[in-house]
Amino acid sequence: SLQWMALPEVRAALHAVPADLVEWQPCSDVLHYKEHAPIYMVNVHRKLLDAGLRALIYSGDHDMIVPFTSTRAWVYGMELEMEAPYAAWMVDRQVAGFVAKFRPGLTFATVKGAGHMVPSSNPREALELISRFLRNEL
């Protein structure tokens, strides 16, 4: 069960919207990104990158909830310096998706054939992507 994610102490630790404003669900047809966002998240991402943290943002290219094209537009819209242009990444000599790297420390990747829940639909590629990111091999 995923109900632990609805616990007040978990929500507080994650700085999530309090349960009395938005009921948590593992999946929902309603997105609350603008209604209750206390801060503009791009600014948070910039601060984290400027502080020296690395970030991996990835999307399944078959995501019908948050299309990868929207995520890509958001990432490119941050106007970060390009470190490595959009190029294929491979698993067992097969294209597993595409990846681009930006300074200071942001990596954007897609996973070919994956839906909204990349680790559920493409666990092998998700593990490989995250492992390579952690080893700084993308």
C-alpha angles and dihedrals in degrees: 000000000000095000091111085075089066094055113119093233092052092048090049093049090051093043087237123162110278115262092243089065101042126011110228118238129172088234131011140176089218121076117203098189097124102026099066106013104131092195137022103261096212088067090052091051091049091051092050092049092046088052089060100259119139121225134199117201114184138174136187110243089224094051107136093181101055107010114221088234089065092048090047091050090051092049094046089044089064085073094219121166111271113240099174124008126238106289140154121273119204141216116191092347091304125113106256095178141295132288138194127185127211135190129277095035109299121134122189119195140172126209115218114237094002125132131210094297098053097181090051098047098034109020096162094052092042092054092046092048095049093043092051091047091052090049090046090239101129 
